[in-house]
XYZ file of C-alpha atoms in Angstrom:
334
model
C 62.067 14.366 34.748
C 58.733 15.936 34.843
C 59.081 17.866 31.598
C 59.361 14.614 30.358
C 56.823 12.584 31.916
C 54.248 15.324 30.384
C 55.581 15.013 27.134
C 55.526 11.230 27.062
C 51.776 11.432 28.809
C 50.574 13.861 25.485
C 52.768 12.110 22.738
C 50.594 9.010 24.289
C 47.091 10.540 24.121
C 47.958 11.508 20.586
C 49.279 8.617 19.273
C 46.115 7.253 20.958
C 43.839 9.433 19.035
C 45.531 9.265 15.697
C 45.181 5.593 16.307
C 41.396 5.744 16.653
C 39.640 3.660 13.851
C 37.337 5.758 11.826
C 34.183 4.036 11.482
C 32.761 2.641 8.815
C 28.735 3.264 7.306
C 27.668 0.364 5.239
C 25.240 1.919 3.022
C 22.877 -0.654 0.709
C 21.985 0.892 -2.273
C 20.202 -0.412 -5.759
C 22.946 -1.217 -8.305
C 21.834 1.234 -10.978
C 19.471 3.511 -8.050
C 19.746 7.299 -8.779
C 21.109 7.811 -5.089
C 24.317 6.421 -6.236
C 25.310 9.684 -7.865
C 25.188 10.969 -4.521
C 27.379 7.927 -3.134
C 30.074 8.993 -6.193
C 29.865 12.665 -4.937
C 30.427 11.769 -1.259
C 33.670 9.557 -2.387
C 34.769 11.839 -5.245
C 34.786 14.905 -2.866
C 35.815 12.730 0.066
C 32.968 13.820 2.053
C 32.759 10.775 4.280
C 36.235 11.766 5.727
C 35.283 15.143 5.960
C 32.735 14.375 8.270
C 34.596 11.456 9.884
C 33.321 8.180 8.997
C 34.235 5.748 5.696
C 31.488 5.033 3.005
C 31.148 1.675 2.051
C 28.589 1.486 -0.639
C 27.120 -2.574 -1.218
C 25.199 -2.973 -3.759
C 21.924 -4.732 -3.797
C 19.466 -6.504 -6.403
C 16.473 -4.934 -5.428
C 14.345 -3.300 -2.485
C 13.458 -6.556 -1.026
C 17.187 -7.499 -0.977
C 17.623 -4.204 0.648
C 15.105 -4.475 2.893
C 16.391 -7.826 4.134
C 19.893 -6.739 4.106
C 19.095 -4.155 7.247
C 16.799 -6.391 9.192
C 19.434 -8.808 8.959
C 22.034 -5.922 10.309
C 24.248 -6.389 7.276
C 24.367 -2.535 6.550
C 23.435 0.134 9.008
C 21.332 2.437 6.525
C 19.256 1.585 3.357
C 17.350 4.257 0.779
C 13.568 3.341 1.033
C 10.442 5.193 1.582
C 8.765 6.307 4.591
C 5.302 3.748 4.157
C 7.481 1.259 4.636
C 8.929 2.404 7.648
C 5.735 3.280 9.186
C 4.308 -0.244 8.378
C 7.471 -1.436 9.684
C 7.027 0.654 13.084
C 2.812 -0.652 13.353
C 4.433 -3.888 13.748
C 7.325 -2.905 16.486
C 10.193 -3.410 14.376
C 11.115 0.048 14.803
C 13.208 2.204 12.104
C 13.697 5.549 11.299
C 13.672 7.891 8.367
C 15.620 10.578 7.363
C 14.309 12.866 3.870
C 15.810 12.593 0.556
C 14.167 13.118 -2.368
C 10.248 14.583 -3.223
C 11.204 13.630 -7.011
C 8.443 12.178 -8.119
C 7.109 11.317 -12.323
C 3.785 11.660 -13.826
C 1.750 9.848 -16.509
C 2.780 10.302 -19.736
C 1.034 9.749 -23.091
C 2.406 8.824 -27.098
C 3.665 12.530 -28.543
C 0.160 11.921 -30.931
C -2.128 10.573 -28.370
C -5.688 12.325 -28.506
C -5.613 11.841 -24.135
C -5.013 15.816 -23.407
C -6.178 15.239 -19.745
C -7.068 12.787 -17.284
C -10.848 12.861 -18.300
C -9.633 11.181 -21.352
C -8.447 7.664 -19.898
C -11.796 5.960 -19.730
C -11.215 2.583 -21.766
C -7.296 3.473 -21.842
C -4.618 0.906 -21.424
C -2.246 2.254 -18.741
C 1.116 0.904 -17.687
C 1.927 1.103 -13.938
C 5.400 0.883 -12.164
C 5.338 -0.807 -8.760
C 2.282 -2.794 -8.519
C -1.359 -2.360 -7.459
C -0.092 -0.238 -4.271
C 2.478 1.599 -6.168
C 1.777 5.208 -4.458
C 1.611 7.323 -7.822
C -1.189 5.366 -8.775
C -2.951 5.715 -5.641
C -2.806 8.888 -6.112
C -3.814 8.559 -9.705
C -6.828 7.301 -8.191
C -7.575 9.830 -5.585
C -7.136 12.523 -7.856
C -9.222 10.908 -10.478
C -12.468 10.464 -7.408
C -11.985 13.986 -6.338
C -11.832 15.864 -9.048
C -13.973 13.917 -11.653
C -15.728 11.381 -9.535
C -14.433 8.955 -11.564
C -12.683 5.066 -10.803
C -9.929 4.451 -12.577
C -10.138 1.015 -11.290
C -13.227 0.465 -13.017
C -12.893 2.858 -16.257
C -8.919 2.110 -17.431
C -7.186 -1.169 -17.689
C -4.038 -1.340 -15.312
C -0.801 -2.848 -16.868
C 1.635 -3.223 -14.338
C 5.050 -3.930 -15.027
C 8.881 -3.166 -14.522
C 9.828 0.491 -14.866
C 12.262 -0.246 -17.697
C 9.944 -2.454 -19.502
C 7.481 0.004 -19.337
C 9.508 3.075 -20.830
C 10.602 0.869 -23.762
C 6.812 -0.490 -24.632
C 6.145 3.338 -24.966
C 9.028 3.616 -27.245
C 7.802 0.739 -29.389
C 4.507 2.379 -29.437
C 2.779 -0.132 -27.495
C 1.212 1.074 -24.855
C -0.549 4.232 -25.202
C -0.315 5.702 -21.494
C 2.299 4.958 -18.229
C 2.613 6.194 -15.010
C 6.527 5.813 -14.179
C 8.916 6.363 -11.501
C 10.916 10.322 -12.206
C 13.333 9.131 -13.799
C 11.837 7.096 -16.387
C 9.135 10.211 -16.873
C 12.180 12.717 -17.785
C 13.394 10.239 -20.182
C 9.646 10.456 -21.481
C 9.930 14.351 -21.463
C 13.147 14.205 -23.154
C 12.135 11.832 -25.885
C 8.729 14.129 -26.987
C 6.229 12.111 -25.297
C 3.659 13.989 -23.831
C 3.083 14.807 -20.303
C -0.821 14.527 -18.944
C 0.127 15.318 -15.285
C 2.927 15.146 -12.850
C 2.363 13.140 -9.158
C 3.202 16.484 -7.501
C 0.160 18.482 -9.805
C -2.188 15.425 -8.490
C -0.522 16.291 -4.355
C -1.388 19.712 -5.449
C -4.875 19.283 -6.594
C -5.808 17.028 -3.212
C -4.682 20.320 -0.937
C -0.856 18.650 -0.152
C 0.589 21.938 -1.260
C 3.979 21.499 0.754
C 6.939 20.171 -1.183
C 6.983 16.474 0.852
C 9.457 13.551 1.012
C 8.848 10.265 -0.891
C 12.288 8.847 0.014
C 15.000 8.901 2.508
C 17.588 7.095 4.692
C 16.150 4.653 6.527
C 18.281 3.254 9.823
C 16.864 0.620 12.671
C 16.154 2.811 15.612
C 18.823 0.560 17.968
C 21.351 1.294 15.543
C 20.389 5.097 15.413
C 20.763 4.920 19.730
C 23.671 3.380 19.482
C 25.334 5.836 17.236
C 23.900 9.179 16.831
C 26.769 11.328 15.807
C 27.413 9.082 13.373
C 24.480 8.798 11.304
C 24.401 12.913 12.248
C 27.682 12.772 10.309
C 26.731 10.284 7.435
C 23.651 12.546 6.978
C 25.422 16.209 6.877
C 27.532 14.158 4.269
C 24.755 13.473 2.404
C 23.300 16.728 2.466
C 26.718 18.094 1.628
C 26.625 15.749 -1.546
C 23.002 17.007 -2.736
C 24.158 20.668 -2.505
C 27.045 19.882 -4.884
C 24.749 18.099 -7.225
C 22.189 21.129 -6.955
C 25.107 23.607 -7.675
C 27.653 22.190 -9.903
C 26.850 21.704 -13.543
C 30.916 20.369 -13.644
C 29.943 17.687 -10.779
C 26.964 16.536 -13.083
C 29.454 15.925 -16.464
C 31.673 14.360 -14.284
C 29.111 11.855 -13.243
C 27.313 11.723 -16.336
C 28.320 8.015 -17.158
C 26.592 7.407 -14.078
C 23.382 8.460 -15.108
C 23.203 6.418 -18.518
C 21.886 9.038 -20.195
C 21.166 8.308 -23.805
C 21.711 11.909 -25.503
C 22.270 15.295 -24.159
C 18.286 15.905 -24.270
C 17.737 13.211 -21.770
C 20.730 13.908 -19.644
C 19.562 17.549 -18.909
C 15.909 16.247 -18.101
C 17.523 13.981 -15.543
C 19.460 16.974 -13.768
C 16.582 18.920 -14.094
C 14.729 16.366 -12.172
C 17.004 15.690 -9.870
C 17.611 19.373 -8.606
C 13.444 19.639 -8.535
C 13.108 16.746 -6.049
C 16.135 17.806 -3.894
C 14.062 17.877 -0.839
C 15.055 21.947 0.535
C 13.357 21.708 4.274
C 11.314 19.590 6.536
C 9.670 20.938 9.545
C 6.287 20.623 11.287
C 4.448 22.413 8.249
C 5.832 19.328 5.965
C 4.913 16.814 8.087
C 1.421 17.581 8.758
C 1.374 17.839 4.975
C 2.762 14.041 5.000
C 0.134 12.857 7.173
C -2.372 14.217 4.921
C -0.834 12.435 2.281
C -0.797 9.253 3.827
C -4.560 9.312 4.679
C -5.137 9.397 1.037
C -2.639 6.525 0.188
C -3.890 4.670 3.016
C -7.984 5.104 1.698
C -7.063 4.355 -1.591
C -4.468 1.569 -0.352
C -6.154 -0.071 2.398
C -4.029 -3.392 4.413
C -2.075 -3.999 1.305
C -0.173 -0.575 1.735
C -0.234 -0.106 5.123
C -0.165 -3.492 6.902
C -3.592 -2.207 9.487
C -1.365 1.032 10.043
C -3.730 3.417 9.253
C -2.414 7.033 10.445
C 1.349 8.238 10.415
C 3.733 7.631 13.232
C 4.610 11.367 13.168
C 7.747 9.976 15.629
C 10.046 8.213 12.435
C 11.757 11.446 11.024
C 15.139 12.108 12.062
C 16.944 15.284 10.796
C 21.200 16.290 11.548
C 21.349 18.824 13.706
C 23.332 21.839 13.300
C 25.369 20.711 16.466
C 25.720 17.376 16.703
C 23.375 14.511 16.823
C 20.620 13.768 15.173
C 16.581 14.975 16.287
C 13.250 13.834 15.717
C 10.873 16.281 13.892
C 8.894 18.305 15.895
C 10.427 16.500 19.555
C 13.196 18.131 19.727
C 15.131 15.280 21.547
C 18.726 13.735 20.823
């Protein structure tokens, strides 16, 4: 009678545990944004069950819509950039951030252009993805006061426009100049245009000499207290996903629709450019790095960037942890 009051007592637990729901991540993504390749490798390889949660991938118009979509709690995690979260944070609506990507694209000339160098723009016509604040050109900017003493503001002519519609007014040979988002600038490199400078030779030449995060997975910090192991989990999935991508030349023909790549040329730039931003560490050397960064955004940006936050919140990056959890960079606290 014992015997079989044990057995009934574990056949119960385990039924119990077998019954457990698995629980979902709802992850917002842009409907054509690189990081979906990375979704596709986390359901193609099943990665999401591997480290015990389900992926459910909803697709959103824009980073506004995305934005919106986790302030409103309709998904737990969105891709963004870190600016925003700090802005975000200035104002106590507190989120975290978790690194990505460093990919980052460059300004980019006509194949026949006689620009060789940035001391060539004055009186140029120059296309810019993302708008006045867009952080390339701030950069642009900075690197263009430091190192010739020279305003771009007041020397080129700013275009700004989408990224798509800027890439195809180079092809049509009618703008002469445009500083694009990385993917757009590999398409560039793979089409002949020519390359002036890259964002991470203009980090390089204001002393950020760290390979640093533009983008990441970004989470509300109630959501992040609430479940820990599981965004732990979503993010070792992730990680998983970008090591398969930074390995597997068979994983990138199988996703290769994915990438709309036009020709073989421009489907090996894309890889290329990929694997290059794969962000490989971040510790406290990166993040001082970051904050050095963002003083020179924030100069060159002022309130329209920041939102009146004008240092870093060293306090929003969130890493896995090799045993469970997740931890804050440089605390060292669950």
């Amino acid at each position: 009678m014992l015997i079989e009051l044990i057995s009934a007592a574990v056949l119960s637990s385990a039924t119990s545990v077998l019954a457990e729901p698995i629980p979902t991540v709802r992850v917002a993504v842009l409907q054509f944004g690189t990081v979906n390749w990375e979704m596709d490798v986390i359901r193609r390889h099943e990665l999401d069950k591997k480290y015990h949660f389900s992926l459910d991938v909803i697709p959103v118009g824009g980073k506004n819509a995305s934005a919106i979509s986790l302030q409103s709690h309709a998904v737990d995690i969105i891709y963004s950039d870190w600016v925003w979260v700090n802005r975000q944070r200035f104002n106590n609506r507190m989120f975290g951030f978790s690194p990505v990507s460093a990919a980052a694209g460059g300004l980019y000339a006509q194949s026949n252009s006689p620009v060789v160098s940035i001391r060539d723009l004055d009186g140029q016509r120059l296309g810019i993805a993302g708008g006045s604040v867009d952080k390339s050109w701030l950069l642009l900017q900075a690197y263009s006061k430091q190192t010739l003493d020279q305003d771009l503001m007041k020397s080129v002519e700013p275009v700004f426009a989408a990224p798509p519609l800027l890439n195809q007014l180079m092809y049509d040979d009618k703008l002469p100049l445009i500083l694009n988002f990385w993917h757009y600038s590999a398409r560039l490199k793979a089409k002949g245009f020519k390359k002036i400078i890259s964002v991470q030779e203009m980090m390089a030449g204001l002393g950020v000499n760290r390979q640093v995060p533009l983008v990441g997975w970004v989470f509300t910090e109630a959501w992040r207290q609430e479940n820990n192991q599981l965004l732990s989990n979503f993010l070792k999935a992730s990680r998983h996903a970008r090591e398969i991508l930074l390995t597997s030349d068979g994983e990138w023909q199988r996703i290769r629709s994915l990438t709309r790549a036009e020709d073989d040329q421009v489907f090996e730039a894309l890889k290329e450019g990929y694997r290059a931003g794969v962000q490989r560490q971040f510790g406290i050397d990166e993040l001082d790095a970051l904050e050095k960064l963002y003083a020179i955004m924030a100069r060159e940006g002022g309130d329209k960037l920041t939102g009146g936050a004008n240092t870093l919140d060293r306090s929003l990056f969130w890493l896995p942890d090799s045993e469970e959890g997740v931890i804050q960079i440089g605390q060292g606290v669950n």
